Short mmCIF file of N, CA and C in Angstrom, two decimals:
data_model
loop_
_atom_site.label_atom_id
_atom_site.label_comp_id
_atom_site.label_asym_id
_atom_site.label_seq_id
_atom_site.Cartn_x
_atom_site.Cartn_y
_atom_site.Cartn_z
N LEU A 1 0.77 -1.13 -0.44
CA LEU A 1 0.08 -0.23 -0.13
C LEU A 1 1.01 1.40 -0.06
N GLU A 2 0.59 2.02 -0.78
CA GLU A 2 1.57 3.43 -1.10
C GLU A 2 1.03 4.18 0.07
N GLY A 3 1.77 5.12 0.65
CA GLY A 3 1.76 5.60 2.13
C GLY A 3 1.27 7.30 1.18
N GLU A 4 1.15 8.12 2.05
CA GLU A 4 0.93 9.64 1.91
C GLU A 4 1.71 10.20 1.18
N LEU A 5 3.31 9.93 1.39
CA LEU A 5 4.20 10.18 0.23
C LEU A 5 4.72 9.38 -0.24
N GLY A 6 4.11 8.37 -0.76
CA GLY A 6 4.30 7.37 -2.25
C GLY A 6 5.33 6.39 -1.54
N ARG A 7 5.38 6.31 -0.14
CA ARG A 7 6.36 5.36 0.42
C ARG A 7 5.57 3.99 0.47
N ASP A 8 6.46 2.91 0.44
CA ASP A 8 5.68 1.70 0.97
C ASP A 8 5.48 1.17 2.33
N THR A 9 4.31 1.24 2.63
CA THR A 9 4.34 1.23 3.89
C THR A 9 4.19 -0.24 4.60
N GLY A 10 4.22 -1.31 3.37
CA GLY A 10 4.60 -2.56 3.99
C GLY A 10 3.20 -3.41 4.39
N GLU A 11 2.09 -2.58 4.35
CA GLU A 11 0.65 -2.86 4.85
C GLU A 11 -0.32 -3.29 3.52
N GLU A 12 -0.96 -4.38 3.84
CA GLU A 12 -1.69 -4.92 2.58
C GLU A 12 -3.10 -4.45 3.14
N ASP A 13 -3.89 -4.26 2.05
CA ASP A 13 -5.08 -3.65 2.26
C ASP A 13 -6.26 -4.07 1.31
N GLU A 14 -7.47 -4.40 1.44
CA GLU A 14 -8.53 -4.67 0.37
C GLU A 14 -8.97 -3.49 0.01
N CYS A 15 -9.85 -3.53 -1.07
CA CYS A 15 -10.50 -2.81 -2.09
C CYS A 15 -11.91 -3.34 -2.56
N THR A 16 -13.07 -2.92 -2.17
CA THR A 16 -14.26 -3.53 -2.39
C THR A 16 -14.96 -2.50 -3.64
N CYS A 17 -15.49 -3.33 -4.45
CA CYS A 17 -15.98 -2.57 -5.66
C CYS A 17 -17.58 -3.06 -5.85
N GLN A 18 -18.34 -2.57 -5.91
CA GLN A 18 -19.55 -2.78 -6.40
C GLN A 18 -20.46 -2.06 -7.43
N VAL A 19 -21.02 -3.09 -8.34
CA VAL A 19 -21.67 -2.27 -9.53
C VAL A 19 -23.10 -2.86 -9.21
N VAL A 20 -24.11 -1.84 -9.43
CA VAL A 20 -25.52 -1.78 -8.97
C VAL A 20 -26.17 -0.92 -9.99
N ARG A 21 -27.30 -1.37 -10.38
CA ARG A 21 -28.61 -0.50 -10.77
C ARG A 21 -30.15 -0.41 -10.37
N SER A 22 -30.50 0.55 -10.49
CA SER A 22 -31.51 0.70 -9.91
C SER A 22 -33.04 0.98 -10.93
N LEU A 23 -34.17 0.99 -10.39
CA LEU A 23 -35.33 1.26 -11.58
C LEU A 23 -36.34 2.26 -10.67
N ASP A 24 -36.75 3.35 -10.95
CA ASP A 24 -37.71 4.02 -10.68
C ASP A 24 -38.58 4.46 -11.32
N GLN A 25 -39.30 5.80 -10.87
CA GLN A 25 -40.59 5.96 -11.70
C GLN A 25 -40.20 6.87 -13.03
N TRP A 26 -39.07 7.64 -12.82
CA TRP A 26 -38.60 8.19 -14.29
C TRP A 26 -37.84 7.06 -15.03
N SER A 27 -37.07 6.24 -14.79
CA SER A 27 -36.53 5.40 -15.41
C SER A 27 -37.07 3.98 -15.94
N GLY A 28 -37.99 3.79 -15.16
CA GLY A 28 -38.73 2.63 -15.32
C GLY A 28 -40.12 2.37 -15.51
N GLY A 29 -40.76 3.77 -15.27
CA GLY A 29 -41.80 3.36 -15.53
C GLY A 29 -42.98 3.39 -14.32
N LEU A 30 -42.30 3.01 -13.13
CA LEU A 30 -42.89 2.06 -12.19
C LEU A 30 -43.72 3.24 -11.29
N ARG A 31 -44.46 2.34 -10.65
CA ARG A 31 -45.57 3.32 -9.51
C ARG A 31 -45.10 3.77 -8.32
N LYS A 32 -45.47 4.72 -7.60
CA LYS A 32 -44.81 4.99 -6.14
C LYS A 32 -44.86 3.81 -5.38
N GLY A 33 -43.73 3.57 -4.83
CA GLY A 33 -44.18 2.46 -4.07
C GLY A 33 -43.20 1.17 -4.58
N GLN A 34 -43.07 1.18 -5.76
CA GLN A 34 -42.46 -0.02 -6.61
C GLN A 34 -40.95 0.24 -6.59
N GLU A 35 -40.36 1.30 -6.35
CA GLU A 35 -38.93 1.58 -6.81
C GLU A 35 -38.41 0.63 -6.02
N GLU A 36 -37.32 0.53 -6.87
CA GLU A 36 -36.03 -0.40 -6.35
C GLU A 36 -34.89 0.42 -5.71
N HIS A 37 -34.29 0.26 -4.77
CA HIS A 37 -33.33 0.99 -3.86
C HIS A 37 -32.01 0.34 -3.75
N SER A 38 -31.69 -0.80 -4.23
CA SER A 38 -29.78 -1.24 -4.13
C SER A 38 -29.24 -0.18 -4.28
N VAL A 39 -29.20 0.60 -5.26
CA VAL A 39 -28.02 1.68 -5.52
C VAL A 39 -27.93 2.72 -4.29
N LEU A 40 -29.00 3.37 -3.80
CA LEU A 40 -29.09 3.81 -2.63
C LEU A 40 -28.43 3.12 -1.45
N ASN A 41 -29.43 2.44 -1.19
CA ASN A 41 -28.60 1.49 -0.09
C ASN A 41 -27.32 0.69 -0.22
N ALA A 42 -26.57 0.77 -1.38
CA ALA A 42 -25.22 0.47 -1.42
C ALA A 42 -24.16 1.78 -1.24
N TYR A 43 -24.87 2.80 -1.82
CA TYR A 43 -24.36 4.22 -1.41
C TYR A 43 -24.10 4.45 0.20
N LEU A 44 -25.39 4.20 0.69
CA LEU A 44 -25.34 4.33 2.18
C LEU A 44 -24.33 3.61 3.25
N GLN A 45 -24.46 2.21 2.44
CA GLN A 45 -23.82 1.64 3.56
C GLN A 45 -22.13 1.55 3.09
N LEU A 46 -21.80 1.69 2.01
CA LEU A 46 -20.11 2.07 1.71
C LEU A 46 -20.00 3.23 2.19
N ILE A 47 -20.47 4.24 2.46
CA ILE A 47 -20.33 5.58 2.80
C ILE A 47 -19.90 5.21 4.04
N GLN A 48 -20.92 4.66 4.89
CA GLN A 48 -20.59 4.40 6.26
C GLN A 48 -19.62 3.65 6.67
N HIS A 49 -19.03 2.86 5.79
CA HIS A 49 -18.18 2.09 6.31
C HIS A 49 -16.73 2.36 5.68
N ALA A 50 -16.65 3.18 4.93
CA ALA A 50 -15.45 3.94 4.15
C ALA A 50 -14.40 4.14 5.55
N LYS A 51 -12.98 3.54 5.04
CA LYS A 51 -11.87 3.64 6.00
C LYS A 51 -11.07 4.94 5.57
N HIS A 52 -10.71 5.26 4.15
CA HIS A 52 -9.70 6.23 3.76
C HIS A 52 -10.49 7.11 3.00
N TYR A 53 -11.23 6.75 2.12
CA TYR A 53 -11.69 7.60 0.96
C TYR A 53 -13.02 7.17 0.48
N ILE A 54 -13.73 8.04 -0.13
CA ILE A 54 -14.68 7.99 -0.89
C ILE A 54 -14.89 8.11 -2.28
N HIS A 55 -14.74 7.47 -3.43
CA HIS A 55 -14.78 7.83 -5.05
C HIS A 55 -15.99 7.43 -5.49
N ILE A 56 -16.70 8.38 -5.65
CA ILE A 56 -18.01 8.21 -6.30
C ILE A 56 -17.83 8.84 -7.79
N GLU A 57 -18.30 7.89 -8.92
CA GLU A 57 -18.16 8.63 -10.15
C GLU A 57 -19.53 7.94 -10.77
N ASN A 58 -20.38 9.13 -11.20
CA ASN A 58 -21.86 8.72 -11.58
C ASN A 58 -22.06 9.99 -12.06
N GLN A 59 -22.43 9.76 -13.80
CA GLN A 59 -22.99 10.83 -14.37
C GLN A 59 -24.28 11.48 -13.87
N PHE A 60 -25.13 10.72 -13.20
CA PHE A 60 -26.28 10.76 -12.73
C PHE A 60 -26.56 11.18 -11.30
N PHE A 61 -25.38 11.31 -10.53
CA PHE A 61 -25.42 11.77 -9.11
C PHE A 61 -26.58 13.03 -8.71
N VAL A 62 -27.03 12.49 -8.21
CA VAL A 62 -27.88 13.81 -7.75
C VAL A 62 -28.24 13.85 -6.20
N SER A 63 -28.15 14.61 -5.22
CA SER A 63 -28.21 14.52 -3.92
C SER A 63 -28.24 15.84 -3.37
N SER A 64 -28.60 16.36 -2.16
CA SER A 64 -28.89 17.24 -1.33
C SER A 64 -28.44 17.09 -0.17
N TRP A 65 -28.09 18.53 0.69
CA TRP A 65 -27.94 18.33 2.08
C TRP A 65 -28.95 19.05 2.77
N GLY A 66 -29.31 18.50 4.01
CA GLY A 66 -30.55 19.25 4.52
C GLY A 66 -31.84 18.79 4.24
N GLU A 67 -32.43 19.58 4.34
CA GLU A 67 -34.04 19.45 3.95
C GLU A 67 -34.15 19.86 2.36
N GLY A 68 -35.76 19.09 2.00
CA GLY A 68 -35.58 19.69 0.55
C GLY A 68 -34.52 19.08 -0.56
N GLY A 69 -34.57 19.48 -1.59
CA GLY A 69 -33.76 19.01 -2.91
C GLY A 69 -34.39 17.42 -3.09
N ALA A 70 -33.00 16.90 -3.53
CA ALA A 70 -33.32 15.37 -3.79
C ALA A 70 -33.68 14.38 -2.39
N GLU A 71 -34.41 13.74 -3.05
CA GLU A 71 -35.06 12.62 -2.06
C GLU A 71 -34.24 11.48 -2.01
N ASN A 72 -33.16 11.60 -1.40
CA ASN A 72 -32.35 10.81 -1.20
C ASN A 72 -31.19 11.06 0.02
N SER A 73 -30.86 10.58 0.75
CA SER A 73 -29.74 10.96 2.19
C SER A 73 -28.11 10.43 1.56
N ILE A 74 -27.93 10.62 0.25
CA ILE A 74 -26.43 10.59 0.15
C ILE A 74 -25.61 11.62 0.90
N ALA A 75 -26.23 12.91 0.43
CA ALA A 75 -25.39 13.95 0.64
C ALA A 75 -25.32 13.85 2.32
N ASN A 76 -26.22 13.62 2.96
CA ASN A 76 -26.23 13.86 4.52
C ASN A 76 -25.21 12.54 4.85
N ALA A 77 -25.39 11.48 4.22
CA ALA A 77 -24.20 10.20 4.94
C ALA A 77 -23.09 10.73 4.69
N LEU A 78 -22.55 11.73 3.30
CA LEU A 78 -21.34 11.97 3.39
C LEU A 78 -20.69 12.95 4.37
N VAL A 79 -21.77 14.02 4.42
CA VAL A 79 -21.54 14.87 5.66
C VAL A 79 -21.35 14.57 7.00
N ARG A 80 -22.09 13.19 6.89
CA ARG A 80 -21.99 12.64 8.64
C ARG A 80 -20.51 11.78 8.60
N ARG A 81 -20.38 11.31 7.35
CA ARG A 81 -18.97 10.69 7.45
C ARG A 81 -17.70 11.78 7.21
N ILE A 82 -17.98 12.54 6.65
CA ILE A 82 -16.79 13.36 6.51
C ILE A 82 -16.82 14.37 8.19
N LEU A 83 -17.51 14.57 8.71
CA LEU A 83 -17.59 14.83 10.11
C LEU A 83 -16.81 14.00 11.36
N LEU A 84 -17.32 12.63 11.22
CA LEU A 84 -16.66 11.49 11.95
C LEU A 84 -15.19 11.53 11.65
N ALA A 85 -14.68 11.88 10.53
CA ALA A 85 -13.27 11.80 10.19
C ALA A 85 -12.64 12.93 10.86
N ILE A 86 -13.28 14.47 10.87
CA ILE A 86 -12.94 15.26 11.40
C ILE A 86 -12.47 15.30 12.98
N GLU A 87 -13.73 14.64 13.63
CA GLU A 87 -13.50 14.37 15.20
C GLU A 87 -12.57 13.36 15.40
N ALA A 88 -12.31 12.47 14.57
CA ALA A 88 -11.24 11.36 14.89
C ALA A 88 -10.03 11.91 14.53
N GLU A 89 -9.93 12.81 13.81
CA GLU A 89 -8.64 13.51 13.27
C GLU A 89 -8.07 12.74 12.31
N GLU A 90 -8.78 11.98 11.17
CA GLU A 90 -8.39 11.03 10.30
C GLU A 90 -8.12 11.87 9.03
N VAL A 91 -7.32 11.21 8.23
CA VAL A 91 -6.96 11.77 7.04
C VAL A 91 -8.49 11.08 6.10
N PHE A 92 -9.44 11.57 5.53
CA PHE A 92 -10.45 11.44 4.82
C PHE A 92 -10.47 12.07 3.45
N ARG A 93 -10.74 11.38 2.43
CA ARG A 93 -11.13 12.25 1.53
C ARG A 93 -12.36 11.74 0.51
N VAL A 94 -13.10 12.47 -0.17
CA VAL A 94 -14.24 12.56 -0.67
C VAL A 94 -13.99 12.88 -2.44
N ILE A 95 -14.11 12.18 -3.14
CA ILE A 95 -14.01 12.47 -4.58
C ILE A 95 -15.12 12.48 -5.47
N VAL A 96 -15.83 13.37 -6.02
CA VAL A 96 -17.03 13.21 -6.73
C VAL A 96 -16.90 13.46 -8.16
N VAL A 97 -16.68 12.40 -9.11
CA VAL A 97 -16.44 13.00 -10.65
C VAL A 97 -17.92 12.50 -11.03
N LEU A 98 -18.49 13.64 -11.95
CA LEU A 98 -19.96 13.62 -12.45
C LEU A 98 -19.66 13.50 -13.96
#
């Protein structure tokens, strides 16, 4: 594992990658209550358990922080995880590529 300054730390680490898709009213014509939420559930679980960084690459990424806006809690989960890192004085990064 390459360290902060590019030195080999001698540690081994794992990286988990998950590919998921969803189906919603606008994308699949489903009625309210029939939506499939595996993408949202995957985002929330991975954000909560991230150790060093989060890299989100999604051309359709939409979220909002606080009340109103997008009807998902991804931005709120990111804020909570960033605040945990600040409180623990951890080096933690969030990268979002649209």
